[in-house]
Coordinates of C-alpha atoms in Angstrom, one line a residue:
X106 CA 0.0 0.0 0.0
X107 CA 2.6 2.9 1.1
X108 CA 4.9 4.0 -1.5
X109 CA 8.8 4.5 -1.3
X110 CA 8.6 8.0 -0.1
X111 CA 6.8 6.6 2.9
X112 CA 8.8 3.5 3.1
X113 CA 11.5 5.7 3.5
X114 CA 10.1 7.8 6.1
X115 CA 9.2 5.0 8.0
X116 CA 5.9 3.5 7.0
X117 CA 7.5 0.5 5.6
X118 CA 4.6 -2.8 6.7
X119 CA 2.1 -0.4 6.9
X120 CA -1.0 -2.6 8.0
X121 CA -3.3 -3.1 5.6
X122 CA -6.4 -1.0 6.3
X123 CA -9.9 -0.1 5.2
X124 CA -9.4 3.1 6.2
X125 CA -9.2 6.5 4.4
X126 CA -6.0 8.9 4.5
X127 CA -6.0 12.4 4.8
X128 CA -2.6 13.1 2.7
X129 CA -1.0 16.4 3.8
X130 CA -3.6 17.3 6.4
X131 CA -3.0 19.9 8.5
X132 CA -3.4 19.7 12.3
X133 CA -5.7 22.7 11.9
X134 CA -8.6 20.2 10.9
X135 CA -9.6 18.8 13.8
X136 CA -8.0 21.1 16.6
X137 CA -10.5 22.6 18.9
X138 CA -11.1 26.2 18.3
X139 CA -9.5 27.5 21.3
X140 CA -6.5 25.5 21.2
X141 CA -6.3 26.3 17.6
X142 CA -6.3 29.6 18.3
X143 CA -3.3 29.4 20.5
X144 CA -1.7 27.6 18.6
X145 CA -1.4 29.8 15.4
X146 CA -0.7 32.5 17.5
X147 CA 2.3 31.1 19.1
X148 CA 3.4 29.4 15.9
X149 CA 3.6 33.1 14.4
X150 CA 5.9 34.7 17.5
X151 CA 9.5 35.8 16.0
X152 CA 11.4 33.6 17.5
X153 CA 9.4 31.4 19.1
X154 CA 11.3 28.4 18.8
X155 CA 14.4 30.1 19.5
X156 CA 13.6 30.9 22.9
X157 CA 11.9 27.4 23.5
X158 CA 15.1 25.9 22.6
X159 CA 17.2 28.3 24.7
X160 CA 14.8 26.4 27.5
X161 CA 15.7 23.0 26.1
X162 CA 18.5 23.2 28.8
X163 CA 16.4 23.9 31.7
X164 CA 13.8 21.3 30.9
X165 CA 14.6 17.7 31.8
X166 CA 13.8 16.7 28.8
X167 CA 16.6 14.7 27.9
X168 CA 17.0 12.8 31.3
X169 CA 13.0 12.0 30.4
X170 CA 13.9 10.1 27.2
X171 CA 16.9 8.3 29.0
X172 CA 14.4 6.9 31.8
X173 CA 11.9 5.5 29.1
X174 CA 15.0 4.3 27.2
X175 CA 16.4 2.6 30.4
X176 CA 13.3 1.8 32.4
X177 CA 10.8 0.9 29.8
X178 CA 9.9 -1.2 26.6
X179 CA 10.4 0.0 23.3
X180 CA 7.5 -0.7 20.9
X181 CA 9.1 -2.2 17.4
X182 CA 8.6 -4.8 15.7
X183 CA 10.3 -7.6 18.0
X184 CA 8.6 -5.6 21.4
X185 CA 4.8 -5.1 21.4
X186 CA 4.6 -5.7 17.7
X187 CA 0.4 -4.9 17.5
X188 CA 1.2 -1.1 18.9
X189 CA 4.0 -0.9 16.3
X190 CA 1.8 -1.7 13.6
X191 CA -0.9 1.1 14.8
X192 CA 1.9 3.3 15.6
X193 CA 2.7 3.3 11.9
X194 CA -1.0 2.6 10.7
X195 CA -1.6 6.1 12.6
X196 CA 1.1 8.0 11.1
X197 CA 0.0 6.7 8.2
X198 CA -3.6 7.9 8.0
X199 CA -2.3 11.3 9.5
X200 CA 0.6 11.7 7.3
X201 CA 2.8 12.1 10.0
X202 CA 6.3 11.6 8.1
X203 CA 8.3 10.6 10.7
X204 CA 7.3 7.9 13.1
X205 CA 7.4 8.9 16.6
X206 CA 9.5 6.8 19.1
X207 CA 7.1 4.6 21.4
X208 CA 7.2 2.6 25.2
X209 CA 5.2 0.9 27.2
X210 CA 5.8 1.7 30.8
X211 CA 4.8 -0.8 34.0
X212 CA 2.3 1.4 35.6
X213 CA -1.6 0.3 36.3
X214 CA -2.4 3.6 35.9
X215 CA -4.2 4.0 32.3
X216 CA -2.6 6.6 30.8
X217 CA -0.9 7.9 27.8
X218 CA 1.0 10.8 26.8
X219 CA 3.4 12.6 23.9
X220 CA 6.0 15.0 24.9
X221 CA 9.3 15.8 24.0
X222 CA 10.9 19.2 22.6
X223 CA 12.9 18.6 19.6
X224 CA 11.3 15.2 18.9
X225 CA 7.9 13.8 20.1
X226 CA 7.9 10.4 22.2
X227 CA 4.7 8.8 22.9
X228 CA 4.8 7.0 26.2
X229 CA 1.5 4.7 27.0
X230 CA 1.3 2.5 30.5
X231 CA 0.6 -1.0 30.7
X232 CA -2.9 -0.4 32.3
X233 CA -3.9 1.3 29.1
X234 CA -3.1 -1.4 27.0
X235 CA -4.3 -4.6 29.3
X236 CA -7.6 -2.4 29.8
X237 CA -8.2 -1.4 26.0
X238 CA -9.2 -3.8 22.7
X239 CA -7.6 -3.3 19.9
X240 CA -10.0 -1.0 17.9
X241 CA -10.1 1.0 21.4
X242 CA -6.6 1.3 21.5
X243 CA -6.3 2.2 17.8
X244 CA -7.7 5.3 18.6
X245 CA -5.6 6.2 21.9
X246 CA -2.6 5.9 19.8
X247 CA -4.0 7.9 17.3
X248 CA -4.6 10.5 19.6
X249 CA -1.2 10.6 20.8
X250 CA 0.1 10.9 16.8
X251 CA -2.3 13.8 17.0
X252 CA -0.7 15.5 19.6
X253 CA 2.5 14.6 18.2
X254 CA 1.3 16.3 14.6
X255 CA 0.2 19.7 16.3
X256 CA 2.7 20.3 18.2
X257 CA 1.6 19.3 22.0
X258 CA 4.6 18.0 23.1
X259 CA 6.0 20.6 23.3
X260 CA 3.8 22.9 26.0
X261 CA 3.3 19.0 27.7
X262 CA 6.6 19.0 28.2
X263 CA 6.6 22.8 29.7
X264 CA 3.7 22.2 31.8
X265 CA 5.6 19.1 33.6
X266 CA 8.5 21.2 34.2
X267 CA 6.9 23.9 35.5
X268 CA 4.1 22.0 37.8
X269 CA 7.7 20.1 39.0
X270 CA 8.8 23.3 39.6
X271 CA 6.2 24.7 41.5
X272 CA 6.3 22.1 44.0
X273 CA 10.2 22.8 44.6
X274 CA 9.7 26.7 45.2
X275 CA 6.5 26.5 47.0
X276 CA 8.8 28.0 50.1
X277 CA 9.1 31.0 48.4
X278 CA 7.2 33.5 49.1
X279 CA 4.8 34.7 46.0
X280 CA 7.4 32.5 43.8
X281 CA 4.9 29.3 43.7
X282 CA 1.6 32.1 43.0
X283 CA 3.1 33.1 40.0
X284 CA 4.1 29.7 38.6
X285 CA 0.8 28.3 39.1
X286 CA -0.4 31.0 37.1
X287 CA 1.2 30.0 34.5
X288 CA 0.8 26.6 34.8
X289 CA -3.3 27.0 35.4
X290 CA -2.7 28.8 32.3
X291 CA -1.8 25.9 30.6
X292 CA -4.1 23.4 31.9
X293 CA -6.6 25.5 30.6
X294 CA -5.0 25.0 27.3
X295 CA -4.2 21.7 27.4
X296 CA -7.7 20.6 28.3
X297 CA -8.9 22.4 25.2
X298 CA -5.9 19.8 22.9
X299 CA -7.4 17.0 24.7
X300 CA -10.3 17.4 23.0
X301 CA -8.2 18.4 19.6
X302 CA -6.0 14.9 20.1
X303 CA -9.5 12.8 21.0
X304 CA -10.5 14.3 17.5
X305 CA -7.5 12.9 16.1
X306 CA -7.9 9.9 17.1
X307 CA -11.3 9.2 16.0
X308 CA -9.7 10.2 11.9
X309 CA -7.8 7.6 13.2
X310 CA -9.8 4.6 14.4
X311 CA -12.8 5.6 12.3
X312 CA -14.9 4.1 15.0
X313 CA -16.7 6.9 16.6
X314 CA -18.4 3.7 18.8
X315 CA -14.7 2.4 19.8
X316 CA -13.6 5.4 20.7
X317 CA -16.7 6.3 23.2
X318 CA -15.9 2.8 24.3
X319 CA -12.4 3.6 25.2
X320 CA -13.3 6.6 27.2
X321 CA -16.0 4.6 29.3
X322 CA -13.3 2.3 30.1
X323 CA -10.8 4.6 31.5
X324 CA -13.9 6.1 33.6
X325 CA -15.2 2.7 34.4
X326 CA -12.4 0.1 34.2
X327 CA -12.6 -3.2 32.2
X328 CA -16.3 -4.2 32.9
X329 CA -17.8 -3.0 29.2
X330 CA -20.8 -5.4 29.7
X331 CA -22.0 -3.3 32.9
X332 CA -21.9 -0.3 30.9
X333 CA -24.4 1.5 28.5
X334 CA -22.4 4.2 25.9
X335 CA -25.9 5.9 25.9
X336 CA -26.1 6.1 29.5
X337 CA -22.4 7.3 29.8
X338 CA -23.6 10.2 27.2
X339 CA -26.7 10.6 29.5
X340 CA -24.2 11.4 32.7
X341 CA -22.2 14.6 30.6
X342 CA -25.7 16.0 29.5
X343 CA -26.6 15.6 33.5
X344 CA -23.4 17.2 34.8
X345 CA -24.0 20.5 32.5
X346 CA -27.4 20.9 33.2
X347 CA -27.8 19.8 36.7
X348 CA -27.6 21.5 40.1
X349 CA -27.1 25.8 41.2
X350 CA -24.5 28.2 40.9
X351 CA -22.6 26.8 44.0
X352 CA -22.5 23.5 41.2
X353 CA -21.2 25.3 38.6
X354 CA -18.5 27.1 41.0
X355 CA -17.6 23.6 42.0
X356 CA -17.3 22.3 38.7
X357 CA -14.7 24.9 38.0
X358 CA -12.9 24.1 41.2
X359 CA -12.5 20.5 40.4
X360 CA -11.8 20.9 37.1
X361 CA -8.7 23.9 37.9
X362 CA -5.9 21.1 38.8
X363 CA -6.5 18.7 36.0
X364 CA -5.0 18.6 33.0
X365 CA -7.6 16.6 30.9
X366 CA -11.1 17.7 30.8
X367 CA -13.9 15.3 32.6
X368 CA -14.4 11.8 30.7
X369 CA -18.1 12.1 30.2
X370 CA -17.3 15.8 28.9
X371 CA -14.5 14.5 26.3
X372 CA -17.5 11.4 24.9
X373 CA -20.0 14.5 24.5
X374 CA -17.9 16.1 22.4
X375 CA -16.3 13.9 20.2
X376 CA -19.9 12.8 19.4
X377 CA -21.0 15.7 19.0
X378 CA -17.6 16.7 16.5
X379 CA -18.3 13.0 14.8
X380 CA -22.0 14.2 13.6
X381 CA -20.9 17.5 12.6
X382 CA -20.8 18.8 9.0
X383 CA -16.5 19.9 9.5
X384 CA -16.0 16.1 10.6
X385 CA -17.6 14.8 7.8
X386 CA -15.9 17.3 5.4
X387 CA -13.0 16.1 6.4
X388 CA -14.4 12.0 5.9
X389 CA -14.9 13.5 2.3
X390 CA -11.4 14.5 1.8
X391 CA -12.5 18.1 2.3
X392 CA -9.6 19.6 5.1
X393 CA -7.1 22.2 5.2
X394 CA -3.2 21.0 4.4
X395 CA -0.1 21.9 6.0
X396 CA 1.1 23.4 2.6
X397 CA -1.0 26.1 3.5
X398 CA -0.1 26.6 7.2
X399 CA 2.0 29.7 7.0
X400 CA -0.8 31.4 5.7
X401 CA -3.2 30.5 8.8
X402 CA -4.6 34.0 9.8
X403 CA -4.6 34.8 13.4
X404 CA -7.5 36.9 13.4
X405 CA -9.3 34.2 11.7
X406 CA -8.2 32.0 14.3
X407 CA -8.8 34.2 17.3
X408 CA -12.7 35.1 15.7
X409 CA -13.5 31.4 15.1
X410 CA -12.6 31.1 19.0
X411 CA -14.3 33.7 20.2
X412 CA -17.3 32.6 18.2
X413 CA -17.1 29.1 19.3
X414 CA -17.4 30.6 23.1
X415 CA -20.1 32.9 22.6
X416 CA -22.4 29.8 20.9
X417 CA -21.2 27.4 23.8
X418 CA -21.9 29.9 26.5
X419 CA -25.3 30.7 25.0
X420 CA -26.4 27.2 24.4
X421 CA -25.0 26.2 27.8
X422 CA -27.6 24.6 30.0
X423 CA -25.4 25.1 33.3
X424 CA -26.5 27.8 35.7
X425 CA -23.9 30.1 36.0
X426 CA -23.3 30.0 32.1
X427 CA -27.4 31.2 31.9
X428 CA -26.7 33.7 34.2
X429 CA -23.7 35.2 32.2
X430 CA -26.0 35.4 29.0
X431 CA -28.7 37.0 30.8
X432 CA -26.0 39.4 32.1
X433 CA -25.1 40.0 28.6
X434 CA -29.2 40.3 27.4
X435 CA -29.7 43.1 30.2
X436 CA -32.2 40.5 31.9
X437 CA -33.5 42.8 35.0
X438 CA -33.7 41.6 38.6
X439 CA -30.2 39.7 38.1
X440 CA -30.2 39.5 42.4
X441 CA -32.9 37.4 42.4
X442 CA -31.5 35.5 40.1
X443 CA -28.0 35.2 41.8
X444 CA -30.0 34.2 45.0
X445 CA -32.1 31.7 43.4
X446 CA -29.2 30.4 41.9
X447 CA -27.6 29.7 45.0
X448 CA -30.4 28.2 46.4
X449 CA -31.5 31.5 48.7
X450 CA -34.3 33.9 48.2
X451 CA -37.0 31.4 47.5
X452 CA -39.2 32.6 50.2
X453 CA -38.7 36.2 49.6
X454 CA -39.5 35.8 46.5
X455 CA -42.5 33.7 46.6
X456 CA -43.8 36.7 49.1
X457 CA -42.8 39.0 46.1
X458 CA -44.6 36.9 43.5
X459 CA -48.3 36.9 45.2
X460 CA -50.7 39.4 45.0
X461 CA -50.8 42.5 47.6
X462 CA -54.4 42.7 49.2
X463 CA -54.2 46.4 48.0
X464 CA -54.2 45.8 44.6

């Protein structure tokens, strides 16, 4: 199937595949808006690699790839031979030239991650890959080639450092505030590529079904037969809608120190991106290229953002997100709205509500 440019790039036994390839595609097609957004901006800084590589020295980086090298296994063809062939299936389908270096790391913890400055290295644990089928696990490692492909590994990398970092100056006095700025910063971002990367994967696998499956699993652990996709779907559609304004503060407190969004959040909306008119575009062989990435406009990127925000917050069923929009439609009595949506004023306002004898 692969020809001898890609043989020589490293797509040599490419598994043979019912799947289509999206030849030249830029990363552009299927990052989230708002780490899109970023992205393009920070791609068009003078000298923004310059300095990043300046940091190269700071960053442990290189002792990182020597402990996988040294402490892990390296997936090839004589080690872990079935993620080797997705490895290069992925790469593949994404046109990802040059195949990423891969290990499997003793940990029960499912998990999976890309970093690296210079060069991408995709790093998945041995709970991922006992806990995952294969069509499941096609699409995890396409997610990692996805955030290989836009450039993640990059800020992963950063946002390791500096969360490392913040735990060895939390003595100092306003040092750690100003790190953890930066580094909720970040998370912020990242969240939004962990949608971008699940998006990935699914151009990947081409199972939207195994890829909802695979995120139930890492909620739920290995007991699929327990678990209803629908009902899964049912729980992300509950946590949005559900509860007061003293809910949604919560959710924004528990979501502050992660760096991945919620599981049920991330199913929503890759089912959501799977029925969408840009996902299937893209199906059709309809996507932007990386030919044309140098003339990505940043307004157009930044608008496209903001856009995506103002529909999200104004099709938002959570509470604090109706609030803002009625804040924004000049909706009267907002402090009885405030208190109702913490749960106070009912009474008051019942009394408020019912006729006066005088009238």
């Amino acid at each position: 199937m692969p020809d001898d440019s890609h043989e020589q790039n490293g797509h040599e036994n490419v598994p043979s595949r019912q799947r289509r390839r999206f030849e030249g595609i830029s990363s552009r097609a299927y990052e989230h808006p708002a780490d899109r957004s970023a992205l393009v901006a920070l791609r068009k800084l003078s000298g923004f690699d310059t300095v990043f590589k300046a940091l190269s020295g700071l960053l442990p980086e290189r002792s990182l790839r020597l402990l996988f090298l040294s402490d892990s296994v390296r997936v090839s063809d004589q080690q872990f031979a079935h993620l080797n062939d997705m490895l290069r299936d992925a790469c593949y389908i994404l046109d990802l030239e040059k195949v990423p270096p891969m290990y499997v790391n003793q940990d029960p913890q499912p998990n999976a991650m890309c970093i690296g400055l210079d060069e991408p290295i995709i790093v998945v644990t041995t709970g991922l890959v006992e806990l995952l089928d294969e069509e499941e696990m096609r699409a995890v490692v396409g997610h990692e080639v996805g955030h290989a492909l836009s450039g993640h590994s990059v800020y992963r990398t950063i946002l390791l450092f500096l969360t490392s970092l913040a735990l060895k100056v939390a003595w100092i006095p306003l040092g750690n505030l100003a790190i953890m700025a930066i580094v909720t910063a970040l998370r912020e971002w990242f969240r939004k590529s962990e949608l971008s990367a699940d998006r990935a994967g699914l151009l990947v696998g081409q199972d939207v079904q195994a890829s909802m499956r695979g995120l139930m699993k890492i909620a739920g652990g290995n007991h699929l037969h327990e678990m209803n996709v629908d009902a899964f779907l049912a729980q992300a559609e509950e946590y949005e809608a559900g509860g007061d304004l003293r809910d949604s503060v919560l959710k924004i407190l528990n979501v502050l120190p992660r760096s991945h969004p919620f599981t049920t959040v991330r199913a929503a909306e890759l089912k959501k991106w799977a029925e969408s008119r840009d996902f299937q575009r893209i199906m059709d062989g309809h996507y932007p290229r990386r030919s044309e990435d140098k003339d990505a406009s940043v307004t157009d990127s930044f608008r496209e953002s903001a856009s995506h925000y103002t529909s999200n917050v104004k099709n938002s069923k959570d509470p604090l997100m109706k609030l803002v929009t009625d804040i924004a439609g000049g909706a009267g009595d907002l402090g009885s709205r405030v208190r109702r949506g913490f749960g106070g004023g009912g009474a008051a306002t019942a009394q408020e509500d019912r006729p006066r004898d005088d009238e």
